[in-house]
Amino acid sequence: MAFQSALRCLENIPVLGHLLAAGYACSDGRTKAERAGLKATMGLVMAPVNLVAEIADEATRKRSKQLDTATLTARPDWMKRHHRKSLRAICLPGAHNAGTFRVSKRLKRAPLVDGWSRCQKVDIYRQLLSGVRFVDVRVMTFGHEVWTCADHVRGVKLEEVLRRVRDFVTDHPSEVVIVHIGAAEEQRSVDWTACHVIVQQLFRDRLIPEHMRDMPIGDIVDQGKNVIISGMNGFSYSWQQIQYRWPNKDSPGEMADHLRTTLTEMALYRPTWLFWYRAECTPSSPMYVRSFGGLPGLVASRYGTEKFDSVEDLALATNYSVLEVLTGLTRIPFNILSIDFVHDFVIERIVRMNETPPAGPGGGGSFRISSIELSGDEYDLDEVFLQPQQQQRQQQSAAVQRQLLNTTTMSNHGAVNISFDFRGRLPVPPIQVKETTM
């Protein structure tokens, strides 16, 4: 870290900064090369001021802990071990802005924009091969084609992303991949009809309809269906019931606190929809300015933002915080957890946590009655139903009600209280209830 700080300070010196920029460019450090070149050029006028300001900024800089860069391990068929579960019973690792692994065009003329817009490093197939099963892309229409995008850059064509998804599920038919296609935050125009045409051409019979969400994964893929599309409102095959939560924080520490709070809430409330947690930090304008360094960076530091070189640098700290939170858990209640610059350690942790048997019958308090055995005189049940206590009816019906069983199913994060009510005619004989896992 001290060596990197020294290099950042030397970037302010003319000629020397230009040499550093050339070195960064040769090592595929495009953002660093652009930054060093601009600082060295500015140094022709104000090198002493910028150099002193940079030294002061680096001396007072506080650094969040970061994950080391790790090679992605191949996990091409990890879902095969969970074919008896439904999608609601597992958590899928996700890639945020997955189509920005390659920048094809800048949409705004601003320095360092590539490094502060690009959110992934490897292509779609390698993301999926590493274990990612949720691909999040933002799209825009440019000319007559649909492209992925993020903030101020254009990524690859949507067709390229979806074609690589199709290649993966063809090579690995045991896996299910969710592709979320959303409009860019800047509200750029999107030709949704063109998106629909691409989806139909590439997937058609592979698309999983939303009514199959509670089916075992094995039963779904056995029908040759292994792709879910979401985000495309107005199209029948696009899943609508995916609830997401976005921290919208620029600090890894604040994001981790938000993640812990969400986990606590999930102990009390489990949504009936798929739940997607976006575990990525949102860079702020002061953070962007501070990354430039020199006098502008020192001024931006007064706004309390931490200093990062790019989204990738920020993601290493964010993913460390995510992994730290997940390490304290044995089971994760989310169905999707997406991150920037997918990291092998986070993917491995999520995949391993899916191996943990669900707490309680049916996984987190959900189970069904498979049979009811009656003993004694013949007895007809008018109605049998599973009813959460908090939703009990306020008024008693005319029928005789007798609560026979009230159990509490414990999970890793809290308790779920469930009551069985059996309604019928007295006298009530002994009843045996058999339970089977969903």
Tab-separated table of C-alpha atoms in Angstrom:
chain	number	residue	atom	x	y	z
A	1	MET	CA	0.000	0.000	0.000
A	2	ALA	CA	2.851	2.401	0.822
A	3	PHE	CA	4.377	1.694	-2.580
A	4	GLN	CA	1.090	2.467	-4.335
A	5	SER	CA	0.748	5.709	-2.361
A	6	ALA	CA	4.265	6.738	-3.393
A	7	LEU	CA	3.449	6.101	-7.059
A	8	ARG	CA	0.276	8.196	-6.807
A	9	CYS	CA	2.332	11.102	-5.454
A	10	LEU	CA	4.949	10.772	-8.200
A	11	GLU	CA	2.224	10.967	-10.857
A	12	ASN	CA	2.015	14.720	-10.173
A	13	ILE	CA	5.561	15.304	-11.459
A	14	PRO	CA	5.834	16.094	-15.205
A	15	VAL	CA	7.705	13.570	-17.374
A	16	LEU	CA	7.918	11.085	-14.492
A	17	GLY	CA	4.127	10.967	-14.353
A	18	HIS	CA	3.988	10.450	-18.116
A	19	LEU	CA	6.409	7.534	-17.824
A	20	LEU	CA	4.218	5.987	-15.130
A	21	ALA	CA	1.190	6.450	-17.401
A	22	ALA	CA	2.975	4.541	-20.180
A	23	GLY	CA	3.794	1.762	-17.733
A	24	TYR	CA	0.178	1.517	-16.553
A	25	ALA	CA	-1.024	1.384	-20.159
A	26	CYS	CA	1.299	-1.523	-20.934
A	27	SER	CA	-0.077	-3.462	-17.946
A	28	ASP	CA	-3.723	-2.934	-18.990
A	29	GLY	CA	-4.277	-0.273	-16.343
A	30	ARG	CA	-6.236	2.067	-18.584
A	31	THR	CA	-7.815	4.100	-15.783
A	32	LYS	CA	-4.527	4.489	-13.927
A	33	ALA	CA	-2.764	5.457	-17.160
A	34	GLU	CA	-5.356	8.135	-17.886
A	35	ARG	CA	-5.148	9.473	-14.348
A	36	ALA	CA	-1.334	9.629	-14.312
A	37	GLY	CA	-1.216	11.320	-17.727
A	38	LEU	CA	-3.676	14.027	-16.688
A	39	LYS	CA	-1.939	14.668	-13.361
A	40	ALA	CA	1.485	14.875	-15.022
A	41	THR	CA	0.151	17.335	-17.598
A	42	MET	CA	-1.447	19.458	-14.886
A	43	GLY	CA	1.898	19.308	-13.104
A	44	LEU	CA	3.410	21.517	-15.787
A	45	VAL	CA	1.463	24.346	-14.146
A	46	MET	CA	0.845	23.344	-10.532
A	47	ALA	CA	3.100	20.384	-9.695
A	48	PRO	CA	4.237	21.669	-6.252
A	49	VAL	CA	0.678	22.366	-5.072
A	50	ASN	CA	-0.713	19.043	-6.288
A	51	LEU	CA	2.256	17.079	-4.955
A	52	VAL	CA	1.950	18.545	-1.447
A	53	ALA	CA	-1.841	18.058	-1.484
A	54	GLU	CA	-1.474	14.430	-2.599
A	55	ILE	CA	1.081	13.687	0.112
A	56	ALA	CA	-1.239	15.173	2.743
A	57	ASP	CA	-4.203	13.192	1.408
A	58	GLU	CA	-2.312	9.894	1.321
A	59	ALA	CA	-0.900	10.465	4.821
A	60	THR	CA	-4.389	10.823	6.334
A	61	ARG	CA	-6.045	8.197	4.136
A	62	LYS	CA	-8.015	5.465	5.917
A	63	ARG	CA	-8.251	2.184	4.068
A	64	SER	CA	-10.972	-0.434	4.313
A	65	LYS	CA	-9.892	-4.055	4.360
A	66	GLN	CA	-9.959	-5.623	0.909
A	67	LEU	CA	-10.023	-9.088	-0.570
A	68	ASP	CA	-7.005	-10.153	-2.544
A	69	THR	CA	-7.567	-10.675	-6.243
A	70	ALA	CA	-8.340	-14.371	-6.792
A	71	THR	CA	-8.636	-16.539	-9.887
A	72	LEU	CA	-12.176	-17.728	-10.472
A	73	THR	CA	-12.693	-21.449	-9.836
A	74	ALA	CA	-14.914	-23.460	-12.172
A	75	ARG	CA	-18.255	-24.509	-10.638
A	76	PRO	CA	-20.212	-25.380	-13.778
A	77	ASP	CA	-22.784	-27.776	-12.285
A	78	TRP	CA	-23.199	-26.838	-8.630
A	79	MET	CA	-26.997	-26.605	-8.879
A	80	LYS	CA	-27.209	-30.297	-9.730
A	81	ARG	CA	-26.859	-31.045	-6.004
A	82	HIS	CA	-30.027	-29.061	-5.287
A	83	HIS	CA	-32.454	-30.488	-7.829
A	84	ARG	CA	-34.875	-31.553	-5.106
A	85	LYS	CA	-35.191	-27.952	-3.903
A	86	SER	CA	-37.129	-25.059	-5.379
A	87	LEU	CA	-35.542	-21.768	-6.407
A	88	ARG	CA	-36.966	-20.211	-3.254
A	89	ALA	CA	-34.936	-22.631	-1.127
A	90	ILE	CA	-31.466	-21.645	-2.406
A	91	CYS	CA	-29.382	-18.514	-2.987
A	92	LEU	CA	-27.886	-17.705	-6.381
A	93	PRO	CA	-24.625	-15.724	-6.741
A	94	GLY	CA	-25.205	-12.764	-9.043
A	95	ALA	CA	-23.188	-10.351	-11.197
A	96	HIS	CA	-24.198	-6.675	-11.176
A	97	ASN	CA	-23.988	-4.908	-14.557
A	98	ALA	CA	-22.636	-8.119	-16.021
A	99	GLY	CA	-22.421	-6.749	-19.566
A	100	THR	CA	-19.811	-4.095	-18.753
A	101	PHE	CA	-16.829	-6.468	-18.723
A	102	ARG	CA	-15.838	-4.737	-21.957
A	103	VAL	CA	-16.351	-1.026	-22.670
A	104	SER	CA	-17.145	-0.335	-26.321
A	105	LYS	CA	-17.940	3.383	-26.131
A	106	ARG	CA	-17.911	6.284	-23.706
A	107	LEU	CA	-21.230	8.077	-23.455
A	108	LYS	CA	-19.796	11.133	-21.700
A	109	ARG	CA	-16.498	12.907	-22.194
A	110	ALA	CA	-15.084	12.759	-18.681
A	111	PRO	CA	-11.746	11.519	-17.317
A	112	LEU	CA	-11.543	8.136	-15.596
A	113	VAL	CA	-15.094	7.299	-16.667
A	114	ASP	CA	-14.198	3.732	-17.696
A	115	GLY	CA	-12.870	2.789	-14.287
A	116	TRP	CA	-15.881	4.275	-12.519
A	117	SER	CA	-18.484	2.618	-14.775
A	118	ARG	CA	-17.138	-0.848	-15.523
A	119	CYS	CA	-18.486	-3.390	-13.009
A	120	GLN	CA	-17.114	-6.770	-14.156
A	121	LYS	CA	-13.793	-8.102	-15.372
A	122	VAL	CA	-14.542	-11.408	-17.120
A	123	ASP	CA	-17.006	-12.266	-19.879
A	124	ILE	CA	-20.469	-13.725	-19.321
A	125	TYR	CA	-19.523	-17.367	-19.931
A	126	ARG	CA	-16.659	-17.213	-17.414
A	127	GLN	CA	-18.956	-15.551	-14.896
A	128	LEU	CA	-21.423	-18.406	-15.275
A	129	LEU	CA	-18.664	-21.026	-15.213
A	130	SER	CA	-17.475	-19.661	-11.856
A	131	GLY	CA	-20.906	-20.253	-10.318
A	132	VAL	CA	-22.841	-17.065	-11.085
A	133	ARG	CA	-26.491	-17.867	-11.812
A	134	PHE	CA	-28.008	-14.389	-11.831
A	135	VAL	CA	-26.991	-12.019	-14.622
A	136	ASP	CA	-28.026	-8.390	-14.115
A	137	VAL	CA	-27.776	-6.137	-17.177
A	138	ARG	CA	-28.855	-2.565	-17.928
A	139	VAL	CA	-29.745	-1.861	-21.535
A	140	MET	CA	-30.140	1.037	-23.939
A	141	THR	CA	-30.909	1.366	-27.647
A	142	PHE	CA	-28.112	2.792	-29.738
A	143	GLY	CA	-28.827	3.051	-33.439
A	144	HIS	CA	-30.960	0.019	-34.221
A	145	GLU	CA	-29.364	-2.322	-31.674
A	146	VAL	CA	-29.736	-2.991	-27.972
A	147	TRP	CA	-26.594	-2.614	-25.873
A	148	THR	CA	-25.718	-3.158	-22.252
A	149	CYS	CA	-24.593	-0.048	-20.390
A	150	ALA	CA	-23.638	1.361	-17.007
A	151	ASP	CA	-23.573	5.001	-15.998
A	152	HIS	CA	-21.450	6.732	-18.666
A	153	VAL	CA	-20.263	3.803	-20.824
A	154	ARG	CA	-21.686	1.347	-23.303
A	155	GLY	CA	-20.799	-2.306	-22.854
A	156	VAL	CA	-21.478	-5.197	-25.218
A	157	LYS	CA	-24.589	-5.978	-27.238
A	158	LEU	CA	-27.471	-7.617	-25.375
A	159	GLU	CA	-27.506	-10.361	-27.990
A	160	GLU	CA	-23.904	-11.268	-27.092
A	161	VAL	CA	-24.823	-11.570	-23.410
A	162	LEU	CA	-27.873	-13.744	-24.054
A	163	ARG	CA	-26.066	-15.871	-26.622
A	164	ARG	CA	-23.365	-16.712	-24.071
A	165	VAL	CA	-26.070	-17.573	-21.533
A	166	ARG	CA	-27.618	-19.919	-24.088
A	167	ASP	CA	-24.226	-21.501	-24.768
A	168	PHE	CA	-23.740	-22.123	-21.064
A	169	VAL	CA	-27.132	-23.718	-20.377
A	170	THR	CA	-26.680	-25.852	-23.497
A	171	ASP	CA	-23.345	-27.106	-22.179
A	172	HIS	CA	-24.699	-27.471	-18.634
A	173	PRO	CA	-28.424	-28.347	-18.813
A	174	SER	CA	-28.618	-29.036	-15.052
A	175	GLU	CA	-28.276	-25.317	-14.286
A	176	VAL	CA	-30.840	-22.511	-14.130
A	177	VAL	CA	-29.812	-18.944	-15.016
A	178	ILE	CA	-31.835	-15.810	-14.282
A	179	VAL	CA	-31.252	-12.833	-16.586
A	180	HIS	CA	-32.564	-9.508	-15.296
A	181	ILE	CA	-32.894	-6.972	-18.121
A	182	GLY	CA	-33.498	-3.481	-16.802
A	183	ALA	CA	-33.450	0.054	-18.152
A	184	ALA	CA	-30.460	2.233	-17.300
A	185	GLU	CA	-30.845	4.576	-14.344
A	186	GLU	CA	-30.395	7.534	-16.703
A	187	GLN	CA	-33.707	6.599	-18.355
A	188	ARG	CA	-32.161	6.132	-21.782
A	189	SER	CA	-34.523	4.909	-24.478
A	190	VAL	CA	-34.948	1.145	-24.754
A	191	ASP	CA	-36.562	-0.704	-27.637
A	192	TRP	CA	-38.254	-3.442	-25.614
A	193	THR	CA	-39.702	-5.032	-28.746
A	194	ALA	CA	-36.151	-5.595	-30.013
A	195	CYS	CA	-35.253	-7.134	-26.638
A	196	HIS	CA	-38.269	-9.428	-26.932
A	197	VAL	CA	-37.229	-10.569	-30.412
A	198	ILE	CA	-33.721	-11.465	-29.181
A	199	VAL	CA	-35.086	-13.361	-26.165
A	200	GLN	CA	-37.508	-15.364	-28.306
A	201	GLN	CA	-34.915	-16.179	-30.941
A	202	LEU	CA	-32.390	-17.501	-28.441
A	203	PHE	CA	-34.526	-19.113	-25.734
A	204	ARG	CA	-38.194	-19.596	-26.587
A	205	ASP	CA	-38.725	-23.203	-25.335
A	206	ARG	CA	-36.080	-22.800	-22.611
A	207	LEU	CA	-37.951	-20.040	-20.761
A	208	ILE	CA	-39.290	-20.955	-17.325
A	209	PRO	CA	-42.770	-19.529	-16.665
A	210	GLU	CA	-43.292	-17.873	-13.290
A	211	HIS	CA	-45.921	-20.348	-12.131
A	212	MET	CA	-43.157	-22.998	-11.909
A	213	ARG	CA	-41.231	-21.094	-9.232
A	214	ASP	CA	-42.150	-23.549	-6.432
A	215	MET	CA	-41.377	-26.679	-8.441
A	216	PRO	CA	-38.207	-28.662	-7.705
A	217	ILE	CA	-35.359	-27.467	-9.893
A	218	GLY	CA	-34.815	-30.993	-11.200
A	219	ASP	CA	-38.394	-31.209	-12.481
A	220	ILE	CA	-37.945	-27.890	-14.286
A	221	VAL	CA	-34.688	-28.700	-16.063
A	222	ASP	CA	-35.976	-32.158	-16.976
A	223	GLN	CA	-38.453	-30.336	-19.203
A	224	GLY	CA	-35.598	-28.575	-20.999
A	225	LYS	CA	-36.297	-25.244	-19.327
A	226	ASN	CA	-33.414	-23.463	-17.603
A	227	VAL	CA	-33.602	-19.711	-18.310
A	228	ILE	CA	-35.613	-17.083	-16.440
A	229	ILE	CA	-36.101	-13.558	-17.791
A	230	SER	CA	-37.109	-10.731	-15.463
A	231	GLY	CA	-37.386	-6.962	-15.686
A	232	MET	CA	-39.165	-6.834	-19.052
A	233	ASN	CA	-42.566	-5.567	-17.996
A	234	GLY	CA	-45.392	-6.279	-20.388
A	235	PHE	CA	-44.146	-9.666	-21.600
A	236	SER	CA	-45.825	-12.784	-20.248
A	237	TYR	CA	-42.613	-14.797	-19.820
A	238	SER	CA	-40.886	-12.083	-17.764
A	239	TRP	CA	-41.029	-12.791	-14.040
A	240	GLN	CA	-42.603	-9.972	-12.051
A	241	GLN	CA	-42.375	-11.303	-8.512
A	242	ILE	CA	-38.722	-10.625	-7.710
A	243	GLN	CA	-38.320	-8.247	-4.787
A	244	TYR	CA	-34.979	-6.485	-4.421
A	245	ARG	CA	-33.229	-4.321	-1.871
A	246	TRP	CA	-30.450	-1.895	-2.757
A	247	PRO	CA	-28.375	-0.270	0.022
A	248	ASN	CA	-27.342	2.701	-2.181
A	249	LYS	CA	-24.308	3.396	0.048
A	250	ASP	CA	-20.857	4.593	-0.995
A	251	SER	CA	-19.121	3.085	2.039
A	252	PRO	CA	-18.394	-0.664	2.405
A	253	GLY	CA	-18.936	-0.338	6.160
A	254	GLU	CA	-22.365	1.254	5.721
A	255	MET	CA	-23.294	-1.368	3.138
A	256	ALA	CA	-22.331	-4.135	5.617
A	257	ASP	CA	-24.521	-2.526	8.303
A	258	HIS	CA	-27.427	-2.394	5.845
A	259	LEU	CA	-26.853	-6.059	4.991
A	260	ARG	CA	-26.942	-7.039	8.675
A	261	THR	CA	-30.131	-5.029	9.200
A	262	THR	CA	-31.770	-6.753	6.243
A	263	LEU	CA	-30.793	-10.165	7.600
A	264	THR	CA	-32.379	-9.270	10.921
A	265	GLU	CA	-35.581	-8.202	9.197
A	266	MET	CA	-35.632	-11.391	7.156
A	267	ALA	CA	-35.695	-13.361	10.419
A	268	LEU	CA	-39.111	-11.858	11.083
A	269	TYR	CA	-40.432	-11.645	7.544
A	270	ARG	CA	-39.881	-14.041	4.686
A	271	PRO	CA	-41.277	-12.749	1.384
A	272	THR	CA	-43.280	-15.070	-0.809
A	273	TRP	CA	-41.408	-13.709	-3.845
A	274	LEU	CA	-37.798	-14.337	-4.790
A	275	PHE	CA	-35.651	-11.904	-2.802
A	276	TRP	CA	-32.651	-10.200	-4.433
A	277	TYR	CA	-30.078	-8.316	-2.367
A	278	ARG	CA	-27.810	-5.982	-4.342
A	279	ALA	CA	-24.592	-6.049	-2.310
A	280	GLU	CA	-22.778	-3.359	-4.266
A	281	CYS	CA	-21.676	0.132	-3.248
A	282	THR	CA	-22.678	3.214	-5.226
A	283	PRO	CA	-19.780	5.595	-5.980
A	284	SER	CA	-20.466	9.224	-5.090
A	285	SER	CA	-19.262	12.357	-6.897
A	286	PRO	CA	-16.782	13.277	-4.112
A	287	MET	CA	-15.382	9.734	-4.272
A	288	TYR	CA	-14.863	10.115	-8.015
A	289	VAL	CA	-13.097	13.481	-7.594
A	290	ARG	CA	-10.953	12.203	-4.740
A	291	SER	CA	-9.712	9.308	-6.871
A	292	PHE	CA	-8.116	11.861	-9.198
A	293	GLY	CA	-5.783	13.049	-6.429
A	294	GLY	CA	-3.855	16.301	-6.095
A	295	LEU	CA	-5.558	19.410	-4.812
A	296	PRO	CA	-9.053	18.385	-6.087
A	297	GLY	CA	-8.700	15.079	-4.253
A	298	LEU	CA	-7.689	16.753	-1.005
A	299	VAL	CA	-10.716	19.068	-1.177
A	300	ALA	CA	-13.044	16.112	-1.897
A	301	SER	CA	-11.659	14.255	1.127
A	302	ARG	CA	-13.344	16.856	3.349
A	303	TYR	CA	-16.696	15.332	2.400
A	304	GLY	CA	-15.808	12.184	4.307
A	305	THR	CA	-15.626	9.777	1.402
A	306	GLU	CA	-13.045	7.013	1.350
A	307	LYS	CA	-10.414	7.049	-1.393
A	308	PHE	CA	-10.642	4.368	-4.078
A	309	ASP	CA	-9.046	4.178	-7.522
A	310	SER	CA	-12.046	2.723	-9.361
A	311	VAL	CA	-15.187	0.602	-8.989
A	312	GLU	CA	-12.956	-2.480	-8.964
A	313	ASP	CA	-10.956	-1.077	-6.048
A	314	LEU	CA	-14.213	-0.230	-4.256
A	315	ALA	CA	-15.610	-3.710	-5.005
A	316	LEU	CA	-12.639	-5.451	-3.373
A	317	ALA	CA	-13.459	-3.634	-0.123
A	318	THR	CA	-17.210	-4.153	-0.516
A	319	ASN	CA	-16.833	-7.868	-1.217
A	320	TYR	CA	-14.615	-8.196	1.856
A	321	SER	CA	-17.440	-6.720	3.954
A	322	VAL	CA	-19.989	-9.033	2.307
A	323	LEU	CA	-17.845	-12.087	2.969
A	324	GLU	CA	-17.293	-10.992	6.577
A	325	VAL	CA	-21.058	-10.843	7.163
A	326	LEU	CA	-21.698	-14.166	5.406
A	327	THR	CA	-18.974	-15.907	7.385
A	328	GLY	CA	-21.033	-15.433	10.541
A	329	LEU	CA	-24.028	-17.243	9.027
A	330	THR	CA	-24.807	-20.890	8.404
A	331	ARG	CA	-27.629	-20.204	5.988
A	332	ILE	CA	-28.562	-17.177	3.890
A	333	PRO	CA	-32.237	-16.172	3.573
A	334	PHE	CA	-31.817	-14.394	0.215
A	335	ASN	CA	-32.520	-16.052	-3.126
A	336	ILE	CA	-30.098	-13.811	-5.040
A	337	LEU	CA	-27.035	-11.888	-3.883
A	338	SER	CA	-25.301	-9.832	-6.580
A	339	ILE	CA	-21.910	-8.119	-6.383
A	340	ASP	CA	-19.572	-6.044	-8.532
A	341	PHE	CA	-16.455	-7.752	-9.917
A	342	VAL	CA	-17.549	-11.265	-8.948
A	343	HIS	CA	-15.063	-12.734	-6.491
A	344	ASP	CA	-14.249	-16.404	-6.049
A	345	PHE	CA	-14.383	-16.264	-2.240
A	346	VAL	CA	-17.898	-14.789	-2.170
A	347	ILE	CA	-19.227	-17.219	-4.778
A	348	GLU	CA	-17.728	-20.160	-2.896
A	349	ARG	CA	-19.293	-19.015	0.367
A	350	ILE	CA	-22.761	-18.683	-1.157
A	351	VAL	CA	-22.529	-22.072	-2.861
A	352	ARG	CA	-21.387	-23.743	0.375
A	353	MET	CA	-24.165	-22.130	2.397
A	354	ASN	CA	-26.687	-23.733	0.061
A	355	GLU	CA	-25.400	-27.099	1.284
A	356	THR	CA	-26.631	-26.365	4.818
A	357	PRO	CA	-29.900	-28.224	5.506
A	358	PRO	CA	-32.794	-25.803	6.028
A	359	ALA	CA	-33.751	-25.257	9.650
A	360	GLY	CA	-37.049	-26.852	10.577
A	361	PRO	CA	-39.380	-28.879	8.403
A	362	GLY	CA	-39.547	-27.726	4.818
A	363	GLY	CA	-36.817	-25.112	5.172
A	364	GLY	CA	-37.492	-22.128	7.361
A	365	GLY	CA	-40.953	-23.060	8.614
A	366	SER	CA	-42.680	-24.221	5.412
A	367	PHE	CA	-44.101	-27.716	5.341
A	368	ARG	CA	-47.144	-29.547	4.159
A	369	ILE	CA	-49.441	-32.209	5.575
A	370	SER	CA	-49.062	-35.347	3.499
A	371	SER	CA	-51.605	-37.499	5.325
A	372	ILE	CA	-53.910	-37.520	8.325
A	373	GLU	CA	-54.652	-40.749	10.140
A	374	LEU	CA	-57.813	-41.000	12.236
A	375	SER	CA	-58.393	-43.504	15.015
A	376	GLY	CA	-61.588	-44.368	16.860
A	377	ASP	CA	-64.991	-43.702	15.422
A	378	GLU	CA	-65.349	-42.489	11.877
A	379	TYR	CA	-64.815	-38.746	11.657
A	380	ASP	CA	-65.193	-36.337	8.735
A	381	LEU	CA	-63.033	-33.221	8.567
A	382	ASP	CA	-64.823	-30.267	7.030
A	383	GLU	CA	-61.639	-28.312	6.458
A	384	VAL	CA	-57.918	-28.591	7.180
A	385	PHE	CA	-55.681	-25.588	6.689
A	386	LEU	CA	-52.353	-24.083	7.709
A	387	GLN	CA	-52.818	-20.668	9.223
A	388	PRO	CA	-50.144	-18.228	10.573
A	389	GLN	CA	-51.107	-16.949	14.011
A	390	GLN	CA	-50.859	-13.301	13.014
A	391	GLN	CA	-53.527	-13.827	10.353
A	392	GLN	CA	-56.143	-15.578	12.507
A	393	ARG	CA	-59.635	-14.452	11.813
A	394	GLN	CA	-61.066	-11.864	14.142
A	395	GLN	CA	-64.510	-13.373	14.207
A	396	GLN	CA	-65.364	-16.958	15.081
A	397	SER	CA	-67.416	-18.838	12.553
A	398	ALA	CA	-70.428	-20.878	13.455
A	399	ALA	CA	-68.437	-24.084	13.044
A	400	VAL	CA	-66.790	-25.584	16.108
A	401	GLN	CA	-63.043	-24.804	16.169
A	402	ARG	CA	-60.484	-26.600	18.190
A	403	GLN	CA	-56.771	-25.798	18.058
A	404	LEU	CA	-54.991	-29.109	18.365
A	405	LEU	CA	-51.379	-28.148	17.746
A	406	ASN	CA	-49.246	-25.055	18.084
A	407	THR	CA	-45.581	-25.542	17.225
A	408	THR	CA	-42.660	-23.165	17.018
A	409	THR	CA	-40.127	-23.870	14.282
A	410	MET	CA	-36.715	-22.359	15.015
A	411	SER	CA	-34.463	-21.025	12.265
A	412	ASN	CA	-30.969	-19.610	12.398
A	413	HIS	CA	-32.266	-16.062	12.582
A	414	GLY	CA	-35.498	-16.289	14.507
A	415	ALA	CA	-38.637	-18.235	15.164
A	416	VAL	CA	-41.660	-18.869	13.011
A	417	ASN	CA	-44.883	-19.580	14.888
A	418	ILE	CA	-47.343	-21.778	13.069
A	419	SER	CA	-50.758	-23.040	14.151
A	420	PHE	CA	-52.837	-25.874	12.802
A	421	ASP	CA	-56.602	-25.469	13.095
A	422	PHE	CA	-58.809	-28.476	12.444
A	423	ARG	CA	-62.478	-27.744	12.014
A	424	GLY	CA	-65.064	-30.462	12.283
A	425	ARG	CA	-67.874	-32.010	14.222
A	426	LEU	CA	-67.408	-33.252	17.744
A	427	PRO	CA	-66.491	-35.659	19.210
A	428	VAL	CA	-62.871	-35.285	18.033
A	429	PRO	CA	-60.900	-38.540	17.876
A	430	PRO	CA	-57.102	-38.747	18.207
A	431	ILE	CA	-55.401	-37.430	15.080
A	432	GLN	CA	-51.886	-38.181	13.848
A	433	VAL	CA	-50.292	-35.697	11.435
A	434	LYS	CA	-47.410	-36.753	9.201
A	435	GLU	CA	-45.101	-34.058	7.809
A	436	THR	CA	-43.029	-34.091	4.655
A	437	THR	CA	-40.426	-31.564	3.560
A	438	MET	CA	-41.357	-29.303	0.700
